[in-house]
Tab-separated table of C-alpha atoms and ligand atoms in Angstrom:
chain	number	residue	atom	x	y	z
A	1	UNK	CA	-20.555	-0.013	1.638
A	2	UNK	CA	-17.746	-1.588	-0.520
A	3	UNK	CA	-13.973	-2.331	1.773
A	4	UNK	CA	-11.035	-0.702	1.192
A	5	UNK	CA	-8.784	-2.893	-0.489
A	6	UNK	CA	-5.413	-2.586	1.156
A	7	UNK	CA	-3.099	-4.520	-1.170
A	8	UNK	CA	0.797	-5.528	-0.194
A	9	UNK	CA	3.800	-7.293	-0.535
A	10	UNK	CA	6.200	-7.460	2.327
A	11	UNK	CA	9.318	-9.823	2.632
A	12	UNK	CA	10.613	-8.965	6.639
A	13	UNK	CA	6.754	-7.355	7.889
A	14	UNK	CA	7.801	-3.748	7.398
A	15	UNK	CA	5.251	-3.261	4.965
A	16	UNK	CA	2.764	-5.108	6.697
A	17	UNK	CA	3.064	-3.902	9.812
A	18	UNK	CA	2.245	-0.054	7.883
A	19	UNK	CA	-1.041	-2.139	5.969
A	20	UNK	CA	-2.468	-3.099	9.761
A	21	UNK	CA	-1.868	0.813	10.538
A	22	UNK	CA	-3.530	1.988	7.401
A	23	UNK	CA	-6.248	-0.532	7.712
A	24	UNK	CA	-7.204	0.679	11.435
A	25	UNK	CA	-7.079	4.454	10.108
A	26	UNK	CA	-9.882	2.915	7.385
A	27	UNK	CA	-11.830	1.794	10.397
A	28	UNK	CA	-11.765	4.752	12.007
A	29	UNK	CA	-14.176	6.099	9.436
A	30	UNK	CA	-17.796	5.554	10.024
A	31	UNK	CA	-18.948	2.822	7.958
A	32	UNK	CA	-16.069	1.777	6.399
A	33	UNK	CA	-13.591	-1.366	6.705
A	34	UNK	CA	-10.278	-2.454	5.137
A	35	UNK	CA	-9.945	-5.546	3.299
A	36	UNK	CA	-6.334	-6.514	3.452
A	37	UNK	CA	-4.837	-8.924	0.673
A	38	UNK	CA	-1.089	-9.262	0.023
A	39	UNK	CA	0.722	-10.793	-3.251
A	40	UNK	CA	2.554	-14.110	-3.524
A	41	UNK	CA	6.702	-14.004	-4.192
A	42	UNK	CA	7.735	-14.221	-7.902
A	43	UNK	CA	11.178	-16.154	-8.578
A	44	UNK	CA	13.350	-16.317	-11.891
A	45	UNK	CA	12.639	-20.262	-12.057
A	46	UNK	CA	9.370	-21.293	-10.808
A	47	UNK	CA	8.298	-24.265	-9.952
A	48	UNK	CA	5.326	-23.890	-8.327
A	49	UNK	CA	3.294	-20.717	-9.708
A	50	UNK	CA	1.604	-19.911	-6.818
A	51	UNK	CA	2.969	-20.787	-3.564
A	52	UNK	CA	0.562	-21.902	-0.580
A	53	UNK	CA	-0.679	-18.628	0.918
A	54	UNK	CA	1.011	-18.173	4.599
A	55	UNK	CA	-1.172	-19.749	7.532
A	56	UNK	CA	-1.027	-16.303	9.035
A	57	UNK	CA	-1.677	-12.877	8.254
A	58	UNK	CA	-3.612	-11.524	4.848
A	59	UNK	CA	-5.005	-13.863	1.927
A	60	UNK	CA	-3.957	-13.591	-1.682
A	61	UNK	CA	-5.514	-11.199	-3.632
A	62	UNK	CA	-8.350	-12.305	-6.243
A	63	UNK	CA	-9.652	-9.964	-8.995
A	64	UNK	CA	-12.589	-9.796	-7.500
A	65	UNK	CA	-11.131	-8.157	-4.533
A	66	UNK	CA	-10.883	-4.984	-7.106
A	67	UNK	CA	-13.854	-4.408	-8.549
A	68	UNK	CA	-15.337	-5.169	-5.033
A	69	UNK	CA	-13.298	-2.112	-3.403
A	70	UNK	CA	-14.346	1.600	-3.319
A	71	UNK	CA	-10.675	2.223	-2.711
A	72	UNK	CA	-7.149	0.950	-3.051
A	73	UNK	CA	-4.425	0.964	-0.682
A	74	UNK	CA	-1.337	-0.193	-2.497
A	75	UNK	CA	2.021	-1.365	-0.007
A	76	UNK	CA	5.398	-2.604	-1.436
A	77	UNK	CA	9.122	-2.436	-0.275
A	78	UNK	CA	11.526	0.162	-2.127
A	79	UNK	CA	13.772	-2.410	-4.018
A	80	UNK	CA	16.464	-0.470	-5.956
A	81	UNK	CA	14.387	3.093	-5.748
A	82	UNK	CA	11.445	1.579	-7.607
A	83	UNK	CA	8.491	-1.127	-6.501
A	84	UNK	CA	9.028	-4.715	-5.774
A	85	UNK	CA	8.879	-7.504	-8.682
A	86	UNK	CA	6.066	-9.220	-7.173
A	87	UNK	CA	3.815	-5.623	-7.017
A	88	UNK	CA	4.727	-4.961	-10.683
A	89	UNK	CA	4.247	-8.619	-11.776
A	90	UNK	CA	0.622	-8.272	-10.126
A	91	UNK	CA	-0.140	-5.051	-11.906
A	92	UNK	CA	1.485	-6.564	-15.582
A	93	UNK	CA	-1.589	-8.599	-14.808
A	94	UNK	CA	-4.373	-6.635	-14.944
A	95	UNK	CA	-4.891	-5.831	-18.601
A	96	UNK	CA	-8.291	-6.609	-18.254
A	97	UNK	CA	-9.689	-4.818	-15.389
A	98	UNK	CA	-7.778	-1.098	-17.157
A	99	UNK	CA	-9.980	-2.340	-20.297
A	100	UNK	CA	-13.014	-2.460	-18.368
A	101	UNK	CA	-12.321	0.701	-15.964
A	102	UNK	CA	-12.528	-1.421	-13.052
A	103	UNK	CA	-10.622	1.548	-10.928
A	104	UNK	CA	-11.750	4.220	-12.524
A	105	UNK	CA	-12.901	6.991	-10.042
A	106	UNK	CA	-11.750	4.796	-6.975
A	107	UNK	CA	-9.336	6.588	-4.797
A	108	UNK	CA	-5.704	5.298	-4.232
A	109	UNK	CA	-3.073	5.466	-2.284
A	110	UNK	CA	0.989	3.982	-1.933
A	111	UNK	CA	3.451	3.315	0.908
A	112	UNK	CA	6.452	1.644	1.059
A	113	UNK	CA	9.353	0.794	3.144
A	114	UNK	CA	13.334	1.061	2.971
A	115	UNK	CA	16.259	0.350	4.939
A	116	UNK	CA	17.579	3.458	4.671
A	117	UNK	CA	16.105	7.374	5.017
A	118	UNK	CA	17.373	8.642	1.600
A	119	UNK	CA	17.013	5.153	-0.072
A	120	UNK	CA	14.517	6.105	-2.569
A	121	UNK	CA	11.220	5.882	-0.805
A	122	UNK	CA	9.810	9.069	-2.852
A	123	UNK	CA	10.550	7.487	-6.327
A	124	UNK	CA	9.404	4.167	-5.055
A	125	UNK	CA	5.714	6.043	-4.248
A	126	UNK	CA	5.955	8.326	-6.893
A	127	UNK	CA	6.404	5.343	-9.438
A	128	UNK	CA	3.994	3.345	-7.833
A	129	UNK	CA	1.327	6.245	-8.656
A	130	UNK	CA	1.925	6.181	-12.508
A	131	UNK	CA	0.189	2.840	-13.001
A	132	UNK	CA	-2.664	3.995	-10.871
A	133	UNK	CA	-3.555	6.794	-13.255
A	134	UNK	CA	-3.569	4.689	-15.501
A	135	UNK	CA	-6.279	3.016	-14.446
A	136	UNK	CA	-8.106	5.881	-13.487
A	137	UNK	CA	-7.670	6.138	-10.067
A	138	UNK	CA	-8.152	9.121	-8.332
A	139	UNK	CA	-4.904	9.970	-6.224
A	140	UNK	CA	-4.661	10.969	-2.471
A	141	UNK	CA	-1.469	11.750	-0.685
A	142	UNK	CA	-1.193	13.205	2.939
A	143	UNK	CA	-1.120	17.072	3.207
A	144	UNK	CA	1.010	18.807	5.169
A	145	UNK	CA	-2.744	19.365	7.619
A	146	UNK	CA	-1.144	16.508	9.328
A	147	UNK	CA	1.299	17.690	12.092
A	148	UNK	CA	3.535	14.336	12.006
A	149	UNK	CA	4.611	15.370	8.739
A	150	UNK	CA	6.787	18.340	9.413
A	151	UNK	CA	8.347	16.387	12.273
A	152	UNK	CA	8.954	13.201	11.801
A	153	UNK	CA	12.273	12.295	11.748
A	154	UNK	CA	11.873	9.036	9.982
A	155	UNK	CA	9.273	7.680	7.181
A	156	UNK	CA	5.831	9.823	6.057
A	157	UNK	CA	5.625	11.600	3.289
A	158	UNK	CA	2.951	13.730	0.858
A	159	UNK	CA	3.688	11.194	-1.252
A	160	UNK	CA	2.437	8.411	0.597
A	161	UNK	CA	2.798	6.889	4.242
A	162	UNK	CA	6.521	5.170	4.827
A	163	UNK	CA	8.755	3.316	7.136
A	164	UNK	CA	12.545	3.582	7.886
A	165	UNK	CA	13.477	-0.145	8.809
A	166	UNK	CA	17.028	0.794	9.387
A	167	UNK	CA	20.340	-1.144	8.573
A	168	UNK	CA	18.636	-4.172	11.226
A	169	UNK	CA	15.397	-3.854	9.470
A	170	UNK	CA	12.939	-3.150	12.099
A	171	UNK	CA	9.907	-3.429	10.792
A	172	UNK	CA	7.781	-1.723	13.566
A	173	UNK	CA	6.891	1.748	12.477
A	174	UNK	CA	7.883	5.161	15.031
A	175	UNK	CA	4.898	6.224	16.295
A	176	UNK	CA	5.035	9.584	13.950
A	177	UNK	CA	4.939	6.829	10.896
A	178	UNK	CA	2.171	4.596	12.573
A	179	UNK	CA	-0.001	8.446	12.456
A	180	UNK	CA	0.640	9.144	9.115
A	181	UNK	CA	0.048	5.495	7.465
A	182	UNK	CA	-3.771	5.467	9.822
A	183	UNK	CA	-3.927	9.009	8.169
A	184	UNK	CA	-4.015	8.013	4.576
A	185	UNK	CA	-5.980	5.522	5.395
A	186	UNK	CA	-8.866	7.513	6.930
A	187	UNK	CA	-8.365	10.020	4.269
A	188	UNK	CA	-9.085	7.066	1.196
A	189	UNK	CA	-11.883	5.691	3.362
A	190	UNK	CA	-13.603	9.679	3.449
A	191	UNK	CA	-12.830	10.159	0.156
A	192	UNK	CA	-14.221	6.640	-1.439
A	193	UNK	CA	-17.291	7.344	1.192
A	194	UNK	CA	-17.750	10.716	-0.666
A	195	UNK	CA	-17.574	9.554	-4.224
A	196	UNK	CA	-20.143	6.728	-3.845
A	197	UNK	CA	-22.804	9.373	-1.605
B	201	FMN	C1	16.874	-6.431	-3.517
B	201	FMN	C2	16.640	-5.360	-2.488
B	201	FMN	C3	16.743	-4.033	-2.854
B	201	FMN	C4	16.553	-3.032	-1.899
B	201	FMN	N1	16.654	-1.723	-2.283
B	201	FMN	C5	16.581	-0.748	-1.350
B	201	FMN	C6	16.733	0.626	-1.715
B	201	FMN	O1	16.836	0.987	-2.887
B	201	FMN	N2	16.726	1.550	-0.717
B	201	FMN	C7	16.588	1.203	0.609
B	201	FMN	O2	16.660	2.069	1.480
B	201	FMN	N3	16.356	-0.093	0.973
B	201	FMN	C8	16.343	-1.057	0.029
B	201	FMN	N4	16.130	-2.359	0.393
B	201	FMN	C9	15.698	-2.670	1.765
B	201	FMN	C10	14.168	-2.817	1.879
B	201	FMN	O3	13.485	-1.773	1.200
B	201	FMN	C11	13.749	-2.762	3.360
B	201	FMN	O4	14.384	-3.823	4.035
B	201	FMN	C12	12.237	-2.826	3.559
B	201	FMN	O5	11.961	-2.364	4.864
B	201	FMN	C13	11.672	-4.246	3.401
B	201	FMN	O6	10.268	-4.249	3.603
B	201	FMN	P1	9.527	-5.575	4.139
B	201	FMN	O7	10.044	-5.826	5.548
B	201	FMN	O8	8.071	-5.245	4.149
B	201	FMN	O9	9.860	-6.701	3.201
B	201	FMN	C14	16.267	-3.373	-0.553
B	201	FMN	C15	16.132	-4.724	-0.197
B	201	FMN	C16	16.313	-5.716	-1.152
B	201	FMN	C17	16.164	-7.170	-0.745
């Protein structure tokens, strides 16, 4: 059985910290694993184009990584409402795999992080969906099945999981958060198990 690709950028670990959440909620489906991979910075004058990756914590993603996974888990902070420049740079990139349909029929998912609660997480998710369908991906949220969802009091949404860093950006998720990001995770892993049976 193919991983789950669970694909990131994080700056301060707020977003990473919700990719090791939605990766264990992957592994608590039978048979399935997350693969995590996260995205190098870009910067307006580069001088090297692709920095070392970090000693620690997940590799850079390859293309292979894609048309290897039976599912995509994709993570970025909310920058101004929307997705961060090195997510969109990544996905600018991949001209090739929408010509060959390398998603197509794998199921996806978002989350994202902010400082603050009202800071724009939904249009962050939302707009990170519409380059999904494009490639063909088949979209999963989190329905309101899961309890944590009419009562957190922080991040988690239908929309995708989430994390409220606050104004000291902490980037360890509440515990209602931490639920809700292992829930989409099992729910891409059961769904990408159902569409390859
Ligand atoms: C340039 C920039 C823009 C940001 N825009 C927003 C925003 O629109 N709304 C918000 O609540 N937080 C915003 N933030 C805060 C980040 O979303 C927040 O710190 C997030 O938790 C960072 O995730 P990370 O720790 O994984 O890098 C912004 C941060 C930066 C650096």
């Amino acid at each position: 059985m193919p991983d789950i690709l669970v694909l990131y950028y994080s700056r301060g670990g707020s977003v990473a910290r919700l990719a090791r959440q939605i990766a264990r909620g992957i592994g608590e489906v039978d048979g399935m694993q997350a693969r995590l991979r996260t995205l190098p910075p870009v910067a307006p004058v580069t001088t090297v184009a692709a920095p070392p990756e970090p000693e620690d914590g997940a590799p850079y993603v390859e293309p292979h990584d894609l048309a290897d996974c039976a599912g995509l888990l994709l993570g970025s902070p909310t920058r101004f409402g929307n997705m961060a420049a090195p997510v969109k740079h990544f996905l600018d990139t991949l001209g090739a795999e929408w010509a060959s349909g390398t998603l197509v029929g794998k199921p996806a998912g978002v989350f994202t992080s902010t400082a603050t609660l009202h800071g724009g997480q939904e249009s962050t998710l939302l707009t990170m969906l519409v380059p999904l369908l494009h490639h063909g991906c088949v979209i999963a949220g989190i329905p309101f099945t899961e309890p944590a969802l009419s009562t957190t009091r922080s991040g988690g949404t239908p929309y995708g999981a989430s994390h409220v860093a606050g104004g000291d950006d902490h980037p360890e998720p509440t515990e209602e958060e931490a639920l809700l990001a292992r829930a989409l995770g099992r729910r891409v892993a059961v769904l990408a198990r159902k569409l390859q049976a």
